[in-house]
Amino acid sequence: MPHKNQHIVLIGAGNLATQLGLALYEQGYSIVQVYSRTIAAAQTLASQIKATATDNLAQLMPTANLYIYAIKDDALPEVINKVTIDYGIHVHTSGSVPMAVFEKKRTNFGVFYPLQTFKKEKRVDFQQIPIFLEASNKQTFDNLNDITKTISENVHNSTSEDRQTLHLSAVFACNFTNHFYAIAGEVLKSTNLPFAVLLPLIREGVNKLETLTPKEAQTGPAVRNDQNIINNHLKLLKAYPEWQEIYQQITKNIQNYHNTKNE
Amino acid sequence: MPHKNQHIVLIGAGNLATQLGLALYEQGYSIVQVYSRTIAAAQTLASQIKATATDNLAQLMPTANLYIYAIKDDALPEVINKVTIDYGIHVHTSGSVPMAVFEKKRTNFGVFYPLQTFKKEKRVDFQQIPIFLEASNKQTFDNLNDITKTISENVHNSTSEDRQTLHLSAVFACNFTNHFYAIAGEVLKSTNLPFAVLLPLIREGVNKLETLTPKEAQTGPAVRNDQNIINNHLKLLKAYPEWQEIYQQITKNIQNYHNTKNE
């Protein structure tokens, strides 16, 4: 297994670092070390992937092939500055931070951005996850690409600009939609129905996108311009003024987007 | 097959009528007639389920066991008034219209509300769809329940009030989320990436709900209070003022809901 010659250091022990560490470990890579600000978090992940743990950036192993910075975007510049090693390839995993954050601080660097939502406690199948790569030079890109292709079948080359736009679209498609699931669940609490009754509807909403564009797939009172139902729903939301406002704003935007208003 | 003794008239030939008609037909029911305002629409569905077609409510078959009104909510009162038959059971399929719309106009009536999104051109598996029933008397409920259980394993008894709340929650969980998929796709157009790169992310967003509540499943810059990314996204949206406003409003609401603001 050639992967075993690849020594990887994980900087971070959060949701993404955990899932990525597990995926790399299962492919036979040696994750030699896990860093986290809190040693307990580093140890929790390290123990699962036979790595050592540290909470001290000055003690990072100096000759790994790949250093993966899987930390909050806000923390990236400071952590990159504190790491003095310039051996191997250094990549961050952010959708929004330009690759240039490594400029003049490392020789070989890049970005490894998996377009997915991660939770420590929920395993994901990395093979299906689109991963967007960028690198400071061709050799670095090729090395990064070789490693990435062993864990995902869905690897893309992407500029920092496109990656930012991708991340923005992902916020709408995933984070905001998840918040709407939360609102739906809160609204349901006034009945005795569990959130689970919504799951077949939610799943089919996604299945439709296999064959229809989101525009073609749109249903509901807004796109049908069914004002009686809209008024009724706004009345039902009177105890939740913020959600009432959101309902109005999204309804109006759906109607503008589909040109159904005052049809 | 006892279903064959059940004669059903479908009033409507739209998305729901089409999928419901196909599901009932495949279970062996006799759909004797399809009504639509436009005869071509009635014929298109009727030809798929060996029914006759009509665009004249005065010509509805007078002795069917079940009359299903699968039409726009706004049209229900008028169509109910125009149908003079009071034989069999009369049900509508709306989440938002109270059962009382049939009051004093029919003897045996109720509601058959499938919590799902339908498109004519996209077959759905009715067995998994939660269906919410309500009826004017026990005998009618039992008859409706018997029929419904042959096409879905997920049948519930529900009041008109609960059904309205359910429909409201479905608008958030399905219609509004679908609009966010559309926005995500529009935003992506400035890159050369296809909408399909978002599908694994969208699917995992739903898979998480098998084991986590939506509140637990929330990720992204809003709940992390990552103001740099939020500002960057708002800048990227400057060509789309309405979506910029939506981004701000939903971000603020996520932060209020999770109490992460000014953390």
mmCIF file of C-alpha atoms in Angstrom, chain B residues 29-200:
data_model
loop_
_atom_site.group_PDB
_atom_site.id
_atom_site.type_symbol
_atom_site.label_atom_id
_atom_site.label_comp_id
_atom_site.label_asym_id
_atom_site.label_seq_id
_atom_site.Cartn_x
_atom_site.Cartn_y
_atom_site.Cartn_z
ATOM 1 C CA TYR B 29 -59.019 0.297 -8.389
ATOM 2 C CA SER B 30 -61.417 1.263 -11.163
ATOM 3 C CA ILE B 31 -60.937 4.928 -11.891
ATOM 4 C CA VAL B 32 -64.097 5.330 -13.916
ATOM 5 C CA GLN B 33 -63.790 8.985 -14.858
ATOM 6 C CA VAL B 34 -61.420 11.959 -14.880
ATOM 7 C CA TYR B 35 -62.733 15.519 -14.923
ATOM 8 C CA SER B 36 -60.698 18.569 -15.878
ATOM 9 C CA ARG B 37 -61.655 22.075 -17.027
ATOM 10 C CA THR B 38 -59.685 21.302 -20.185
ATOM 11 C CA ILE B 39 -60.711 18.100 -21.939
ATOM 12 C CA ALA B 40 -57.176 17.481 -23.240
ATOM 13 C CA ALA B 41 -55.790 17.343 -19.686
ATOM 14 C CA ALA B 42 -58.604 15.002 -18.622
ATOM 15 C CA GLN B 43 -57.925 12.751 -21.610
ATOM 16 C CA THR B 44 -54.168 12.622 -21.004
ATOM 17 C CA LEU B 45 -54.659 11.231 -17.509
ATOM 18 C CA ALA B 46 -57.750 9.140 -18.366
ATOM 19 C CA SER B 47 -55.882 7.322 -21.145
ATOM 20 C CA GLN B 48 -53.212 6.191 -18.668
ATOM 21 C CA ILE B 49 -55.690 4.689 -16.201
ATOM 22 C CA LYS B 50 -58.422 3.358 -18.520
ATOM 23 C CA ALA B 51 -60.950 5.989 -17.410
ATOM 24 C CA THR B 52 -63.311 8.157 -19.425
ATOM 25 C CA ALA B 53 -62.687 11.894 -19.626
ATOM 26 C CA THR B 54 -64.997 14.857 -19.238
ATOM 27 C CA ASP B 55 -64.788 18.639 -18.949
ATOM 28 C CA ASN B 56 -68.404 18.929 -17.816
ATOM 29 C CA LEU B 57 -69.208 18.602 -14.113
ATOM 30 C CA ALA B 58 -72.879 17.964 -14.974
ATOM 31 C CA GLN B 59 -71.797 14.716 -16.621
ATOM 32 C CA LEU B 60 -69.977 13.159 -13.649
ATOM 33 C CA MET B 61 -70.867 9.526 -13.115
ATOM 34 C CA PRO B 62 -73.550 9.545 -10.418
ATOM 35 C CA THR B 63 -72.864 6.335 -8.462
ATOM 36 C CA ALA B 64 -69.118 6.147 -7.781
ATOM 37 C CA ASN B 65 -67.949 5.088 -4.308
ATOM 38 C CA LEU B 66 -65.412 7.867 -4.009
ATOM 39 C CA TYR B 67 -65.130 11.343 -5.541
ATOM 40 C CA ILE B 68 -61.653 12.837 -5.107
ATOM 41 C CA TYR B 69 -61.393 16.604 -5.642
ATOM 42 C CA ALA B 70 -57.714 17.141 -6.498
ATOM 43 C CA ILE B 71 -57.897 20.732 -7.664
ATOM 44 C CA LYS B 72 -56.525 24.150 -6.660
ATOM 45 C CA ASP B 73 -57.740 25.240 -3.219
ATOM 46 C CA ASP B 74 -59.211 28.422 -4.662
ATOM 47 C CA ALA B 75 -61.415 26.423 -7.022
ATOM 48 C CA LEU B 76 -62.788 24.012 -4.400
ATOM 49 C CA PRO B 77 -65.914 25.887 -3.161
ATOM 50 C CA GLU B 78 -67.161 26.597 -6.678
ATOM 51 C CA VAL B 79 -66.553 23.054 -7.971
ATOM 52 C CA ILE B 80 -68.175 21.528 -4.863
ATOM 53 C CA ASN B 81 -71.219 23.698 -5.485
ATOM 54 C CA LYS B 82 -71.444 22.707 -9.127
ATOM 55 C CA VAL B 83 -71.381 18.967 -8.405
ATOM 56 C CA THR B 84 -74.928 17.951 -7.558
ATOM 57 C CA ILE B 85 -74.188 14.275 -6.780
ATOM 58 C CA ASP B 86 -74.502 13.157 -3.157
ATOM 59 C CA TYR B 87 -73.704 9.490 -3.645
ATOM 60 C CA GLY B 88 -70.548 7.900 -2.148
ATOM 61 C CA ILE B 89 -67.796 9.718 -0.286
ATOM 62 C CA HIS B 90 -66.529 13.128 -1.345
ATOM 63 C CA VAL B 91 -63.005 14.130 -0.304
ATOM 64 C CA HIS B 92 -60.662 16.963 -1.143
ATOM 65 C CA THR B 93 -56.870 16.712 -1.029
ATOM 66 C CA SER B 94 -55.944 20.128 0.342
ATOM 67 C CA GLY B 95 -53.748 20.801 3.352
ATOM 68 C CA SER B 96 -55.290 24.190 3.969
ATOM 69 C CA VAL B 97 -59.009 23.945 3.259
ATOM 70 C CA PRO B 98 -61.127 22.821 6.252
ATOM 71 C CA MET B 99 -63.295 19.727 5.822
ATOM 72 C CA ALA B 100 -66.294 21.984 6.494
ATOM 73 C CA VAL B 101 -66.176 23.178 2.877
ATOM 74 C CA PHE B 102 -68.426 20.123 2.190
ATOM 75 C CA GLU B 103 -70.799 20.851 5.089
ATOM 76 C CA LYS B 104 -74.519 20.803 4.171
ATOM 77 C CA LYS B 105 -73.532 20.005 0.583
ATOM 78 C CA ARG B 106 -72.724 16.308 1.026
ATOM 79 C CA THR B 107 -73.762 13.562 3.454
ATOM 80 C CA ASN B 108 -70.478 11.636 3.646
ATOM 81 C CA PHE B 109 -67.322 13.615 3.148
ATOM 82 C CA GLY B 110 -63.764 14.079 4.311
ATOM 83 C CA VAL B 111 -60.205 14.973 3.485
ATOM 84 C CA PHE B 112 -57.435 12.887 1.955
ATOM 85 C CA TYR B 113 -54.238 14.951 2.293
ATOM 86 C CA PRO B 114 -50.995 13.360 1.053
ATOM 87 C CA LEU B 115 -48.015 15.250 2.472
ATOM 88 C CA GLN B 116 -45.903 15.214 -0.640
ATOM 89 C CA THR B 117 -44.864 17.354 -3.578
ATOM 90 C CA PHE B 118 -46.059 16.116 -6.966
ATOM 91 C CA LYS B 119 -45.146 16.671 -10.574
ATOM 92 C CA LYS B 120 -46.989 14.972 -13.434
ATOM 93 C CA GLU B 121 -43.736 13.812 -14.972
ATOM 94 C CA LYS B 122 -42.103 12.417 -11.814
ATOM 95 C CA ARG B 123 -43.485 9.154 -10.375
ATOM 96 C CA VAL B 124 -43.518 8.900 -6.581
ATOM 97 C CA ASP B 125 -43.748 5.866 -4.300
ATOM 98 C CA PHE B 126 -47.088 6.350 -2.563
ATOM 99 C CA GLN B 127 -46.338 3.606 0.006
ATOM 100 C CA GLN B 128 -43.990 5.952 1.869
ATOM 101 C CA ILE B 129 -46.130 9.076 1.710
ATOM 102 C CA PRO B 130 -47.794 10.169 4.963
ATOM 103 C CA ILE B 131 -51.519 10.602 4.272
ATOM 104 C CA PHE B 132 -53.725 12.557 6.674
ATOM 105 C CA LEU B 133 -57.417 11.645 6.787
ATOM 106 C CA GLU B 134 -60.445 13.329 8.254
ATOM 107 C CA ALA B 135 -64.078 12.348 7.781
ATOM 108 C CA SER B 136 -67.579 13.540 8.644
ATOM 109 C CA ASN B 137 -68.535 10.294 10.430
ATOM 110 C CA LYS B 138 -66.979 7.048 11.613
ATOM 111 C CA GLN B 139 -68.289 4.897 8.767
ATOM 112 C CA THR B 140 -66.903 7.311 6.192
ATOM 113 C CA PHE B 141 -63.581 7.449 8.017
ATOM 114 C CA ASP B 142 -63.340 3.663 8.115
ATOM 115 C CA ASN B 143 -64.122 3.333 4.404
ATOM 116 C CA LEU B 144 -61.612 6.023 3.505
ATOM 117 C CA ASN B 145 -59.029 4.469 5.806
ATOM 118 C CA ASP B 146 -59.460 1.029 4.205
ATOM 119 C CA ILE B 147 -58.848 2.413 0.728
ATOM 120 C CA THR B 148 -55.940 4.612 1.819
ATOM 121 C CA LYS B 149 -54.135 1.791 3.610
ATOM 122 C CA THR B 150 -53.907 -0.113 0.345
ATOM 123 C CA ILE B 151 -51.763 2.631 -1.211
ATOM 124 C CA SER B 152 -49.777 3.937 1.814
ATOM 125 C CA GLU B 153 -48.247 2.399 4.935
ATOM 126 C CA ASN B 154 -48.223 5.822 6.579
ATOM 127 C CA VAL B 155 -51.836 6.842 7.267
ATOM 128 C CA HIS B 156 -52.781 9.321 10.021
ATOM 129 C CA ASN B 157 -55.979 10.765 11.460
ATOM 130 C CA SER B 158 -55.782 14.561 11.541
ATOM 131 C CA THR B 159 -58.003 17.537 12.314
ATOM 132 C CA SER B 160 -58.437 20.427 9.883
ATOM 133 C CA GLU B 161 -56.430 22.649 12.283
ATOM 134 C CA ASP B 162 -53.469 20.282 12.498
ATOM 135 C CA ARG B 163 -53.539 19.799 8.743
ATOM 136 C CA GLN B 164 -53.161 23.545 8.185
ATOM 137 C CA THR B 165 -50.149 23.668 10.491
ATOM 138 C CA LEU B 166 -48.697 20.643 8.742
ATOM 139 C CA HIS B 167 -49.088 22.339 5.395
ATOM 140 C CA LEU B 168 -47.410 25.493 6.708
ATOM 141 C CA SER B 169 -44.461 23.446 7.967
ATOM 142 C CA ALA B 170 -44.288 21.698 4.581
ATOM 143 C CA VAL B 171 -43.989 25.050 2.804
ATOM 144 C CA PHE B 172 -40.842 25.792 4.813
ATOM 145 C CA ALA B 173 -39.450 22.251 4.563
ATOM 146 C CA CYS B 174 -40.095 21.756 0.854
ATOM 147 C CA ASN B 175 -41.212 24.788 -1.187
ATOM 148 C CA PHE B 176 -38.892 27.342 0.398
ATOM 149 C CA THR B 177 -35.939 24.954 0.476
ATOM 150 C CA ASN B 178 -36.491 24.206 -3.215
ATOM 151 C CA HIS B 179 -36.358 27.928 -3.953
ATOM 152 C CA PHE B 180 -33.016 28.043 -2.158
ATOM 153 C CA TYR B 181 -31.775 25.268 -4.451
ATOM 154 C CA ALA B 182 -32.800 27.533 -7.341
ATOM 155 C CA ILE B 183 -30.885 30.497 -5.865
ATOM 156 C CA ALA B 184 -27.841 28.248 -5.313
ATOM 157 C CA GLY B 185 -28.000 27.192 -8.967
ATOM 158 C CA GLU B 186 -28.268 30.795 -10.181
ATOM 159 C CA VAL B 187 -25.326 31.868 -8.041
ATOM 160 C CA LEU B 188 -23.269 28.956 -9.464
ATOM 161 C CA LYS B 189 -23.817 30.145 -13.031
ATOM 162 C CA SER B 190 -20.934 32.633 -12.691
ATOM 163 C CA THR B 191 -18.626 29.600 -12.401
ATOM 164 C CA ASN B 192 -18.566 26.763 -14.928
ATOM 165 C CA LEU B 193 -19.767 24.280 -12.346
ATOM 166 C CA PRO B 194 -23.046 22.421 -12.940
ATOM 167 C CA PHE B 195 -25.847 22.414 -10.340
ATOM 168 C CA ALA B 196 -25.155 18.684 -9.871
ATOM 169 C CA VAL B 197 -22.002 19.388 -7.826
ATOM 170 C CA LEU B 198 -24.351 20.494 -5.036
ATOM 171 C CA LEU B 199 -26.354 17.247 -4.966
ATOM 172 C CA PRO B 200 -24.145 15.216 -2.570
#
